[in-house]
Coordinates of C-alpha atoms and ligand atoms in Angstrom, one line a residue:
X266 CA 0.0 0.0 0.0
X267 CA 1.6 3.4 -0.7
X268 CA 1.0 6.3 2.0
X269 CA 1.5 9.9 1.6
X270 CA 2.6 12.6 4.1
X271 CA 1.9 16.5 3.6
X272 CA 3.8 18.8 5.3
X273 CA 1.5 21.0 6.9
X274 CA 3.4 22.4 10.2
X275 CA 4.8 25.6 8.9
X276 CA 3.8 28.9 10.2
X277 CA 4.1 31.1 7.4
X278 CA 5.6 34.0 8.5
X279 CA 5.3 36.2 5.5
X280 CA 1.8 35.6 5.1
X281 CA 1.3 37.6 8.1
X282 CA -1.9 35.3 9.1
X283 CA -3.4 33.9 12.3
X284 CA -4.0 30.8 10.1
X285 CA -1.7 28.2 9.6
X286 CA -0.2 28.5 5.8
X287 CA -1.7 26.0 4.4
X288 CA -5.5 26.8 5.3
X289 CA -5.2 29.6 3.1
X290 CA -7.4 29.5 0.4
X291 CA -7.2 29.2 -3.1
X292 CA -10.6 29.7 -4.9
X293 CA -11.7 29.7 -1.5
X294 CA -10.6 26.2 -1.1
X295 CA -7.7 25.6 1.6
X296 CA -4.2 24.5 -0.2
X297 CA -3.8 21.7 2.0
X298 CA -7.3 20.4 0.4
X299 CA -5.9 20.9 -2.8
X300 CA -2.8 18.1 -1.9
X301 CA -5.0 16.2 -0.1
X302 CA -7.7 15.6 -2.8
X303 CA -4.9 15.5 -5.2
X304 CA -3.5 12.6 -3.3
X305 CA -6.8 11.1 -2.8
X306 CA -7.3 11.2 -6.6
X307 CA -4.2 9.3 -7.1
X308 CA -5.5 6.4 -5.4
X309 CA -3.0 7.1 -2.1
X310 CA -5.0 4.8 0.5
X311 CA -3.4 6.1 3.0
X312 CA -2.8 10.1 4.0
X313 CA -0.6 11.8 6.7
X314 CA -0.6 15.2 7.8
X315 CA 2.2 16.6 10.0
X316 CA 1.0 19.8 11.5
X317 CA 2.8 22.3 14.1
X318 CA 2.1 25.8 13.8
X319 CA -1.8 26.2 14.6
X320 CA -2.4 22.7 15.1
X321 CA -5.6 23.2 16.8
X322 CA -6.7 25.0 13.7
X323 CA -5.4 21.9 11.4
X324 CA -7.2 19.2 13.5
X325 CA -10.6 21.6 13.9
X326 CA -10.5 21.7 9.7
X327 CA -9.7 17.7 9.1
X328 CA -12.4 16.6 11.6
X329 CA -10.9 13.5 11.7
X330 CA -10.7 12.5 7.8
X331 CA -6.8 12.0 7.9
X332 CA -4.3 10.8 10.0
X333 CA -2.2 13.4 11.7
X334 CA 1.3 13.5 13.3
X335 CA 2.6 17.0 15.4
X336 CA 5.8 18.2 15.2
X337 CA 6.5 20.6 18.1
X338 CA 9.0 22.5 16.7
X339 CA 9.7 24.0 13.4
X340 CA 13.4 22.5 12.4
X341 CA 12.9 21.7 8.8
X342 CA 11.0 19.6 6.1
X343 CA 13.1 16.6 7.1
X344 CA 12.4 16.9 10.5
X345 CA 8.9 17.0 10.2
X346 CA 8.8 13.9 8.0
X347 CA 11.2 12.5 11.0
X348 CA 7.6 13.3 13.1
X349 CA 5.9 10.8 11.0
X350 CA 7.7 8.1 11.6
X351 CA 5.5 5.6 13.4
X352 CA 3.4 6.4 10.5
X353 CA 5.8 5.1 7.4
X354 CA 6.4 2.1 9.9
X355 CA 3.1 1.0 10.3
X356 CA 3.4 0.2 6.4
X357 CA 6.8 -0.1 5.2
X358 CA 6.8 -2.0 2.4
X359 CA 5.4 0.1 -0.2
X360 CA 6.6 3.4 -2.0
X361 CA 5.4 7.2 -0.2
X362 CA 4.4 10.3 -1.4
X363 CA 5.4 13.3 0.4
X364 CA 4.3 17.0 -0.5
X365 CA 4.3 20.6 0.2
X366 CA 1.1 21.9 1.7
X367 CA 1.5 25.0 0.6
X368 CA 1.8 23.9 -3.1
X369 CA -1.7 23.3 -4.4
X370 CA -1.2 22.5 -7.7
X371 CA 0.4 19.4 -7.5
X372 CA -1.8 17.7 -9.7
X373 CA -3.2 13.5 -9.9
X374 CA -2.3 12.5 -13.1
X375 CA 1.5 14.2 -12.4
X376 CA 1.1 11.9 -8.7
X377 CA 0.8 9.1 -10.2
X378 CA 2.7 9.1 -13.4
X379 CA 5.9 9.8 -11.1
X380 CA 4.6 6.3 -9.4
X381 CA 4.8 4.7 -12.4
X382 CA 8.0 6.3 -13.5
X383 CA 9.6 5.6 -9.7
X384 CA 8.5 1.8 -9.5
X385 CA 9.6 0.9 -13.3
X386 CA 13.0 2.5 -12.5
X387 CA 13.4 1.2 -9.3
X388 CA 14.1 4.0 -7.2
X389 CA 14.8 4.6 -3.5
X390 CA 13.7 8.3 -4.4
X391 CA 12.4 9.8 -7.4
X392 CA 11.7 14.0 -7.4
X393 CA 9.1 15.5 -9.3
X394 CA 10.9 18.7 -10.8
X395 CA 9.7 21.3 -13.3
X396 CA 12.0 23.8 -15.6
X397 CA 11.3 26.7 -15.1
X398 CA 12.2 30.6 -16.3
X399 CA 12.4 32.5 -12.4
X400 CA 13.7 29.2 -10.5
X401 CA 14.5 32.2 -7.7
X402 CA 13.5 30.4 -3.9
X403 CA 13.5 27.0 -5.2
X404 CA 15.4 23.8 -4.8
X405 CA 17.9 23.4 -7.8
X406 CA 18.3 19.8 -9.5
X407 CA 21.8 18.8 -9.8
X408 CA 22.1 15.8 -11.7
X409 CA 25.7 13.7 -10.8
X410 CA 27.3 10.8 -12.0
X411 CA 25.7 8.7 -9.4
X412 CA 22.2 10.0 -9.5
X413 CA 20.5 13.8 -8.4
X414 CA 21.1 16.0 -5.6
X415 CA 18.8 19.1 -4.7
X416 CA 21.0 22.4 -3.6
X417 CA 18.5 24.8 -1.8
X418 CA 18.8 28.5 -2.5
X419 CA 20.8 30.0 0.5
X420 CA 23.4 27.1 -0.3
X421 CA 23.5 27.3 -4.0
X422 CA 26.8 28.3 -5.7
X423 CA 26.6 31.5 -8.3
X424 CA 26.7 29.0 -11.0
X425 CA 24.2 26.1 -9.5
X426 CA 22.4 29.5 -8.9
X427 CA 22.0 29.8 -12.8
X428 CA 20.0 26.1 -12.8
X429 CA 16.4 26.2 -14.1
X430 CA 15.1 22.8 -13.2
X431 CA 13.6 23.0 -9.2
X432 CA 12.8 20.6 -7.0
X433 CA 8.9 20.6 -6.8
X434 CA 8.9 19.7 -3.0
X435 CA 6.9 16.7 -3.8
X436 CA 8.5 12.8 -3.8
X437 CA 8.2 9.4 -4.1
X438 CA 10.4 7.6 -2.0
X439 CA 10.5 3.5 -1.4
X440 CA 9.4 3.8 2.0
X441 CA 12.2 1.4 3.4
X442 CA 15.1 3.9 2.1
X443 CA 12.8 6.9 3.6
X444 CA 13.0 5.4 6.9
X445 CA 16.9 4.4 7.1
X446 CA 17.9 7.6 6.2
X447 CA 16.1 10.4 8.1
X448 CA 18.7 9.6 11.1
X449 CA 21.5 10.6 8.5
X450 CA 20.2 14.2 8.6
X451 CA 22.2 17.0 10.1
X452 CA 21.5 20.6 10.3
X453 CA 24.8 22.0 8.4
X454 CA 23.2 24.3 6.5
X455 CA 22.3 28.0 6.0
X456 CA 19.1 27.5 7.4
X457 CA 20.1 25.4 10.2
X458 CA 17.3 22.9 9.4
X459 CA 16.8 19.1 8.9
X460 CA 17.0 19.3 5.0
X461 CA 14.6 17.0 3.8
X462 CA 16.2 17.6 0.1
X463 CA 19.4 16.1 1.5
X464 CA 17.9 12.9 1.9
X465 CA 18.0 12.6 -2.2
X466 CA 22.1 13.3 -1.8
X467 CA 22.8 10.7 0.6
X468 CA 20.5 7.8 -1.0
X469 CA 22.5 8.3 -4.3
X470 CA 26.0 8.8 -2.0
X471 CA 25.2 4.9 -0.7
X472 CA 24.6 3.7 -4.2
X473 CA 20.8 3.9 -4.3
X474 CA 19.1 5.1 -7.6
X475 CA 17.4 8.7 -7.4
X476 CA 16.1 10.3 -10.4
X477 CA 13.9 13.0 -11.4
X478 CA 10.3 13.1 -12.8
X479 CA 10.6 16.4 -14.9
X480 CA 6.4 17.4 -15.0
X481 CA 5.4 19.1 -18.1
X482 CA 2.8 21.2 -15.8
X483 CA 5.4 23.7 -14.4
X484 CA 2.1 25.0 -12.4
X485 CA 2.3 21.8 -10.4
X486 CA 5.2 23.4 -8.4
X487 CA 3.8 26.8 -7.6
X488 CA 4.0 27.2 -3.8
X489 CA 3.1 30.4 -2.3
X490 CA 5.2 31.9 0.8
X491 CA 3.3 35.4 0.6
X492 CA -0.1 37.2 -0.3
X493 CA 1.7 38.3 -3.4
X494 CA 2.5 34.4 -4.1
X495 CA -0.7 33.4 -2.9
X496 CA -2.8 35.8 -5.3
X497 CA -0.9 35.0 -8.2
X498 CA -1.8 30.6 -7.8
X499 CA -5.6 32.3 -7.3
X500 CA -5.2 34.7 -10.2
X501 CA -4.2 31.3 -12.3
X502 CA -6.3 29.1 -10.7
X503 CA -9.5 31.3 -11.5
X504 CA -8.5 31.1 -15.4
X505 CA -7.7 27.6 -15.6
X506 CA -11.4 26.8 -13.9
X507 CA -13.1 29.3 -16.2
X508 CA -11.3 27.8 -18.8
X509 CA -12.7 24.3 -18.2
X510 CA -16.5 25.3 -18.3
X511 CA -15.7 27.4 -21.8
X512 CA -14.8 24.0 -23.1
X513 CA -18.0 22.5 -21.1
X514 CA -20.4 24.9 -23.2
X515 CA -20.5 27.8 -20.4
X516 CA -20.9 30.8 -21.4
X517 CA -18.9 34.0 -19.9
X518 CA -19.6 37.5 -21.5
X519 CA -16.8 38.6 -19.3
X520 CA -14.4 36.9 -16.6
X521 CA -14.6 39.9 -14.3
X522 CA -15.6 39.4 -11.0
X523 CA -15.8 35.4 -11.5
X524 CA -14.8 33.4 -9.1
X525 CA -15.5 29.2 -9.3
X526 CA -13.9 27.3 -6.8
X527 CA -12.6 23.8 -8.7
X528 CA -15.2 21.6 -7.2
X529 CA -18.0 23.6 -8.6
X530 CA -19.7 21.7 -11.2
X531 CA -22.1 23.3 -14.2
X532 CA -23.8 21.8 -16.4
X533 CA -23.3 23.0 -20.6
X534 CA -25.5 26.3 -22.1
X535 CA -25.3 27.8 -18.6
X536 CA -24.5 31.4 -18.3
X537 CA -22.3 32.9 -15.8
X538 CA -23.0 36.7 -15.5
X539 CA -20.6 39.2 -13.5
X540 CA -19.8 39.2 -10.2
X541 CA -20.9 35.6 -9.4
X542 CA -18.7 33.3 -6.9
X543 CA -19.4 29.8 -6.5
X544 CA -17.6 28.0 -4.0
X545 CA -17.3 24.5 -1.9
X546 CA -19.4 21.8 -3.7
X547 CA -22.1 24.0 -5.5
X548 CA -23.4 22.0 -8.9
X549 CA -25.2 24.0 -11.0
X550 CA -28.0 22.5 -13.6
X551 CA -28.1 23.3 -17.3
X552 CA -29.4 26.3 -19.0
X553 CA -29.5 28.3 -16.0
X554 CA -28.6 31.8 -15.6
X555 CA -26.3 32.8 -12.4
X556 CA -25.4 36.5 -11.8
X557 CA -24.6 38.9 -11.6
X558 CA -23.8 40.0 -8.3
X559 CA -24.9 36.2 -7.2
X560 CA -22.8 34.1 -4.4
X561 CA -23.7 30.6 -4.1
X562 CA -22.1 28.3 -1.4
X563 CA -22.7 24.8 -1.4
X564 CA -25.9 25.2 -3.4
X565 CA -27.5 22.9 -5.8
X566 CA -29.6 24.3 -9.0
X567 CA -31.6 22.4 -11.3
X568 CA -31.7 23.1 -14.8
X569 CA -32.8 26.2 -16.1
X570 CA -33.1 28.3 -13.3
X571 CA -32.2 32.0 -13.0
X572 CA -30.4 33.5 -10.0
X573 CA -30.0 37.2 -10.2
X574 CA -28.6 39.0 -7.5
X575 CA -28.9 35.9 -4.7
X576 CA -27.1 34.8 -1.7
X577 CA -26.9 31.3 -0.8
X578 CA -25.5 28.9 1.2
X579 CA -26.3 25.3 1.8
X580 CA -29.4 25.1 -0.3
X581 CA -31.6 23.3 -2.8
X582 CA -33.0 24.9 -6.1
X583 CA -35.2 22.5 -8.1
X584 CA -35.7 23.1 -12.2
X585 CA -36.9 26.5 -14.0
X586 CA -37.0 28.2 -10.7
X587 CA -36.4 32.0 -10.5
X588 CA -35.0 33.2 -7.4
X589 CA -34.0 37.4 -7.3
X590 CA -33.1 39.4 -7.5
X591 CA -32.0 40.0 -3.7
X592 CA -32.5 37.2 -2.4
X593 CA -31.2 35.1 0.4
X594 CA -31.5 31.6 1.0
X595 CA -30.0 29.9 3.9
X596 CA -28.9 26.1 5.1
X597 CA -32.0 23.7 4.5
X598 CA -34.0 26.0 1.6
X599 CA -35.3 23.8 -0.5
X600 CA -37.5 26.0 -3.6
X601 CA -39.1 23.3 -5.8
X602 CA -39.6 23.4 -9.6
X603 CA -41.4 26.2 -11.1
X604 CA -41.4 27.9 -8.0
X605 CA -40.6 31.8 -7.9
X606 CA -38.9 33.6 -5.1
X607 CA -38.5 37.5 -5.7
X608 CA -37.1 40.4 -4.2
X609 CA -36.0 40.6 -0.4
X610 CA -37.0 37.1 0.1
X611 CA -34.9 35.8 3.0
X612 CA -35.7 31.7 3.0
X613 CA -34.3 29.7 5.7
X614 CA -34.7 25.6 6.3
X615 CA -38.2 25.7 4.6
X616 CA -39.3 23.8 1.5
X617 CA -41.4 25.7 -0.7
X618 CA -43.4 23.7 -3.1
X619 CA -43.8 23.3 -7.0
X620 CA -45.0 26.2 -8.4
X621 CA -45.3 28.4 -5.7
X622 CA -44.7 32.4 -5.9
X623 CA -42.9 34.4 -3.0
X624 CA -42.6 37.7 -4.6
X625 CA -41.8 40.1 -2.3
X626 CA -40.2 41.2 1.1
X627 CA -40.9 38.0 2.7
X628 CA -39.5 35.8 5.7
X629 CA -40.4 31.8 5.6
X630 CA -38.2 30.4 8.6
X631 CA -38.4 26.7 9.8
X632 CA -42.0 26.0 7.7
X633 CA -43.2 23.7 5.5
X634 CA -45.0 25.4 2.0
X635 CA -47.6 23.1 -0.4
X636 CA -47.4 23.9 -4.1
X637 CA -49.2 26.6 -5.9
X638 CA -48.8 28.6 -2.9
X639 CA -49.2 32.4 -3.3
X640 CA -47.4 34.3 -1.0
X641 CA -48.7 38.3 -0.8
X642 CA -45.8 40.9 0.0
X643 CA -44.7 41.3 3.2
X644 CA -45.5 38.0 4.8
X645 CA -44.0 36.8 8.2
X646 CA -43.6 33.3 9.2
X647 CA -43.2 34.4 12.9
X648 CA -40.7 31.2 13.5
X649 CA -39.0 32.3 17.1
X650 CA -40.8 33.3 20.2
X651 CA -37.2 34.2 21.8
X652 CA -36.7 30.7 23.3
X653 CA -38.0 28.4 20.6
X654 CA -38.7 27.7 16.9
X655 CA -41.5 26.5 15.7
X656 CA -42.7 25.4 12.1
X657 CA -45.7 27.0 10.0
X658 CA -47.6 24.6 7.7
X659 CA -49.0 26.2 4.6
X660 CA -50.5 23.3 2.1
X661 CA -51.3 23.2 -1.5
X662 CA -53.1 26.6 -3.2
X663 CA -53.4 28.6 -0.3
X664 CA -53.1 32.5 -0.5
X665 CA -51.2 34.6 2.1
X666 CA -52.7 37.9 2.0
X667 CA -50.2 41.0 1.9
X668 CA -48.9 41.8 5.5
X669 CA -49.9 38.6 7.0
X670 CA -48.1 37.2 10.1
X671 CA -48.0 33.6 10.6
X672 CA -47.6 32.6 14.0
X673 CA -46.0 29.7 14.6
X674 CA -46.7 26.6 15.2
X675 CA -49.8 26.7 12.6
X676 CA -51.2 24.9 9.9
X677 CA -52.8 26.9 6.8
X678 CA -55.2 24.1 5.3
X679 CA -55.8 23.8 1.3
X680 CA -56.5 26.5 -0.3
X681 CA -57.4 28.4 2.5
X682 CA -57.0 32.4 2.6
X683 CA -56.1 34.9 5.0
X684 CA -56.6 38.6 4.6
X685 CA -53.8 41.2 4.1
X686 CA -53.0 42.3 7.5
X687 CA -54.2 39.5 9.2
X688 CA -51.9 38.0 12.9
X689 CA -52.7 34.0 12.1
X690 CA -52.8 32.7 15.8
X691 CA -54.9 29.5 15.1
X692 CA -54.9 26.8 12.6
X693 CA -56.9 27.2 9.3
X694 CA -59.4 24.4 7.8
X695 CA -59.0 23.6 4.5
X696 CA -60.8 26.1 2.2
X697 CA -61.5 29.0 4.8
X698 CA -60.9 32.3 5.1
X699 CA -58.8 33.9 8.0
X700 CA -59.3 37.6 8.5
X701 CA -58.3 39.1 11.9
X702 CA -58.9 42.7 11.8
X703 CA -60.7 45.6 13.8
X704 CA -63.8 47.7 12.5
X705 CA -62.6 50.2 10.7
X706 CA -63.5 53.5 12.1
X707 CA -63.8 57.0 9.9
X708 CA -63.8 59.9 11.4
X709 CA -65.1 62.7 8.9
X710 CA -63.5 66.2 9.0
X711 CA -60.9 65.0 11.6
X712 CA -58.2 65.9 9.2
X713 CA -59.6 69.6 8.4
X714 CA -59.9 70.2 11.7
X715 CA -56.2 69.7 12.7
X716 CA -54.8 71.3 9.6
X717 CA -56.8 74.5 10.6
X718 CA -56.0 74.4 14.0
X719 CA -52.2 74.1 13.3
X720 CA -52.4 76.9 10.8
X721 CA -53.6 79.4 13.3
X722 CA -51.0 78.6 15.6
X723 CA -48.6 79.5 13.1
X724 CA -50.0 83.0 12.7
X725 CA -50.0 83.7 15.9
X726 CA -46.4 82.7 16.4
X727 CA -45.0 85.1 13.6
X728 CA -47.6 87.9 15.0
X729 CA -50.3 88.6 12.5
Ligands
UD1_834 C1 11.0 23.5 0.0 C2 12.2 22.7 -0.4 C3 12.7 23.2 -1.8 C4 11.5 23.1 -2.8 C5 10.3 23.9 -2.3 C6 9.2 23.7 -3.2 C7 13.3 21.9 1.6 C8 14.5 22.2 2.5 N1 13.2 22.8 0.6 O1 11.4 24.9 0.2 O2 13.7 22.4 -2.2 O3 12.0 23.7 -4.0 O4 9.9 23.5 -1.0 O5 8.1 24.5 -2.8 O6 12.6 21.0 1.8 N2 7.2 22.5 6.9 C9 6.9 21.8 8.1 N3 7.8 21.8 9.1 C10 9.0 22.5 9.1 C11 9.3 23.2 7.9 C12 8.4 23.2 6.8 O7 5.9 21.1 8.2 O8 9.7 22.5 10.0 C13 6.3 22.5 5.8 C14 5.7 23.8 5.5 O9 4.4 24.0 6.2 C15 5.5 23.7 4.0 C16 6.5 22.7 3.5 O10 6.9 22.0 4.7 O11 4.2 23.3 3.7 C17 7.7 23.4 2.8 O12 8.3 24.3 3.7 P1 8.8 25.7 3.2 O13 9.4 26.3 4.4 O14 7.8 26.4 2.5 O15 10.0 25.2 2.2 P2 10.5 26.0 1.0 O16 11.5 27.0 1.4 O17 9.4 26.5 0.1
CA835 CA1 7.2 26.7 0.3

C-alpha cells in the first residue's frame, strides 16, 4: 500500500496570518485540500498530515478525515517527515508520497505518473521537478554521475544559482530507504534545518538510484510563501477553472468578478454573469442563468433556473425556478420546480413547493410550503418566540394575503386564505378564510380640523 505525508506544520511567517499556511485559500478552497484531494485522486490509501504551527486549527478543519502527526518544533522539512515516523512504519513495504502543503497544484495525473516512473526505475527516491524561467526560492536539481542531488537557495553556488530545473517539493520515495535515512540528517546548513532535500544526496552517495520526474505542468510546483504568491496561484487558478466550463459549453460575457472554486460543477448552455462566486461543492444544472452580483455556497440548481442577484449557502434549487433578485436563502432552503422567489426574500430551512410564488419582502423560517402557494408581499412566518422555533404549515393553493403574520406553530389548510394584514394565531381548515382585523373607524373632517388648527398657531407665532 503506498502512504502519503503532507507537510502541513509551517507557520508562514510572510503571510502575516493567524492561520496556519496552508489553510489559506485558493478559490476559497484551503491549499492543503488541494494536496490532499490530489493525493486522494491518485488512489493514495493512505494520507498523513504533520502539522505544528496552529495545530488546533489543522485538526478543527480535518475533523478527523486524515491521520495526523505533530511536530512541536519548526526544524525543517526533514524533520517533520522524521515526526511521522510511526506512521511510514506502520506500512513499510510500499513506495510514499510526500508534499508541500502550501503547493496546491500538484496535480493526480502528475502523482501518479511519477509512481509509475519511480517503481519501473526502481528507485529509493524519485523528485518531481519542473523547468522553469524564475527558479529564484527554489530547490535546484543537480544531476551527478551517481544519480541527483537538490541544492537549496541559501546554499547554491553563483553558478548552481544559474539552474532552471527545481525541485517541486513533492517525492516518491521507497518507503524502506525513507526510513533508514532520516537519522542521517544533520542541520549544516544556511538554514540550520533538517533538509529534507538532503535525503536525495545521501541515498544516491550509498549507491541507491534517485532520479527525477521532470512534469510538463510547471504549475504543479507553484507554492506560495506570501499574499503576493498566494494571489498570483488564485489569479491562475481562476482562469484555468473558467477555462474548463468554456470547453464544457458555459458561457462567460466577461471573466470579471468570476470566481469558481474547482469543485463547482455546471452543467453545458449555462451562463455565468458578473460578479458571481461559486464555491465549496455547488453543482449548478443546465441552461440556468447565475449572476450577476450572485454568491452561491454549497448550493444545488436544477436546470434552467435564473439567480439574479442571490445569496446562498447550503441550499436546494429544483428546475426552471427564478429566485431574485435580492434574495437570500440559507442552510436547508429547498425552492421546488417552477417555484418563484422574488425580491427581499430571506428563506431559511423551509421547503417551498412546486409552483409556488414568494414575490416580495418575505421571511419563511423553519415552515413547511404546499405547491401553488401564493405568498402576498410582506408575509412573516413568525418562527421564534425568543426561546423556541417552531414550524408553519401552509399546504397546496393557499393564498397569504399582503402583511400577513403567521404565527408559529400553525397549519394553513388547502387553499385556505387569509386577509392582508391579518396576525394567524390559530390553525386554518381547508378552504377557509382567515381575517383578523378591527372595525374600521372614519372619522369625517378629523383631518380639516387639525390642519386648521395648526395653521392658526402658526399666525400667531409670527404675530399677525
Ligand atoms: C521547500 C524545499 C525546496 C523546494 C520547495 C518547493 C526543503 C528544504 N526545501 O522549500 O527544495 O523547491 O519546498 O516548494 O525541503 N514544513 C513543516 N515543518 C517545518 C518546515 C516546513 O511542516 O519544520 C512544511 C511547510 O508548512 C510547507 C512545507 O513544509 O508546507 C515546505 O516548507 P517551506 O518552508 O515552504 O519550504 P521552501 O523554502 O518552500
Ligand atoms: Ca514553500
Amino acid at each position: 500500500m503506498d502512504n502519503a505525508v503532507i507537510l502541513a506544520g509551517g507557520a508562514g511567517k510572510r503571510m502575516n496570518s493567524e492561520k496556519p499556511k496552508v489553510l489559506l485559500e485558493v478559490l476559497g478552497k484551503p491549499m492543503l485540500s488541494w494536496v490532499t484531494d490530489a493525493c486522494e485522486d491518485a488512489g493514495i490509501e493512505r494520507i498523513c498530515v504533520v502539522k505544528g504551527h496552529a495545530a488546533d486549527q489543522i485538526d478543527k478543519y480535518l475533523d478527523g478525515k486524515f491521520e495526523t502527526v505533530y511536530q512541536p518544533e519548526r526544524l525543517g522539512t526533514g524533520h517533520a517527515v522524521m515526526c511521522a515516523r510511526e506512521f511510514l512504519e506502520a506500512n513499510i513495504e510500499g513506495n510514499t508520497f510526500i508534499a508541500c502543503g502550501d503547493a496546491p497544484f500538484t496535480d493526480f495525473k502528475t502523482i501518479h505518473a511519477a509512481l509509475e516512473f519511480h517503481k519501473l526505475s526502481d528507485c529509493a527516491v524519485t523528485v518531481i521537478t519542473a523547468e522553469v524561467s524564475n527558479p529564484y526560492g527554489y530547490g535546484r536539481i543537480v544531476h551527478t554521475q551517481s544519480g541527483i542531488a537538490i541544492v537549496e537557495e541559501k546554499d547554491c553556488t553563483e553558478e548552481q544559482r544559474r539552474i532552471s530545473e527545481i525541485s517541486s517539493g513533492c517525492y516518491w520515495f521507497r518507503t524502506k530507504d525513507l526510513l533508514s535515512v532520516l537519522p542521517k540528517l544533520d542541520r549544516n546548513n544556511a538554514q540550520n534545518e533538517y533538509y529534507l532535500t538532503d535525503t536525495v544526496r545521501i541515498l544516491s552517495a550509498e549507491g541507491k538510484k534517485t532520479a527525477a520526474f521532470k512534469t510538463d505542468n510547471p504549475d504543479a510546483v507553484l507554492g506560495a510563501n506570501d499574499r503576493r504568491g498566494l494571489l498570483r496561484l488564485n489569479d491562475i487558478a481562476r482562469i484555468r477553472v473558467i477555462e474548463k466550463h468554456l470547453s464544457n459549453g458555459i458561457e462567460f460575457i466577461t471573466t470579471d468578478g468570476i470566481v469558481i472554486s474547482p469543485d463547482v460543477t455546471i452543467k453545458g448552455g449555462t451562463r455565468i454573469l458578473p460578479g458571481t462566486i461559486l464555491s465549496g461543492k455547488t453543482e449548478i444544472g443546465a441552461g440556468c442563468v447565475i449572476g450577476p452580483n450572485t454568491r452561491l455556497e454549497n448550493t444545488v440548481v436544477g436546470d434552467g433556473s435564473i439567480m439574479d442577484n442571490v445569496v446562498a449557502n447550503g441550499a436546494y434549487v429544483g428546475n426552471h425556478v427564478k429566485v431574485g433578485p435580492f434574495v437570500q436563502l440559507r442552510p436547508a432552503a429547498r425552492i421546488c420546480d417552477f417555484a418563484s422567489v422574488g425580491d427581499f426574500v430571506e428563506i431559511k430551512n423551509s421547503v417551498i413547493g412546486e409552483g409556488t410564488a414568494v414575490a416580495h419582502l418575505t421571511y419563511v423560517g423553519d415552515s413547511d410550503i404546499g405547491k401553488n402557494v401564493n405568498f402576498g408581499c410582506g408575509t412573516v412566518t413568525v418562527n421564534y418566540d425568543g426561546t423556541n422555533k417552531a414550524k408553519c404549515v401552509v399546504k397546496d393553493n393557499a393564498f397569504i394575503g399582503c402583511n400577513t403574520n403567521l404565527i408559529a406553530p400553525v397549519t394553513i389548510g388547502e387553499a385556505a386564505y387569509t386577509a392582508a394584514g391579518s396576525t394567524v394565531t390559530k390553525d386554518i381548515p381547508d378552504g377557509a378564510l382567515a381575517i383578523e382585523r378591527s372595525d374600521l373607524h372614519i372619522i369625517n373632517g378629523y383631518a380639516v380640523k387639525k390642519l386648521t388648527r395648526h395653521l392658526e398657531k402658526g399666525k400667531k407665532l409670527i404675530g399677525k
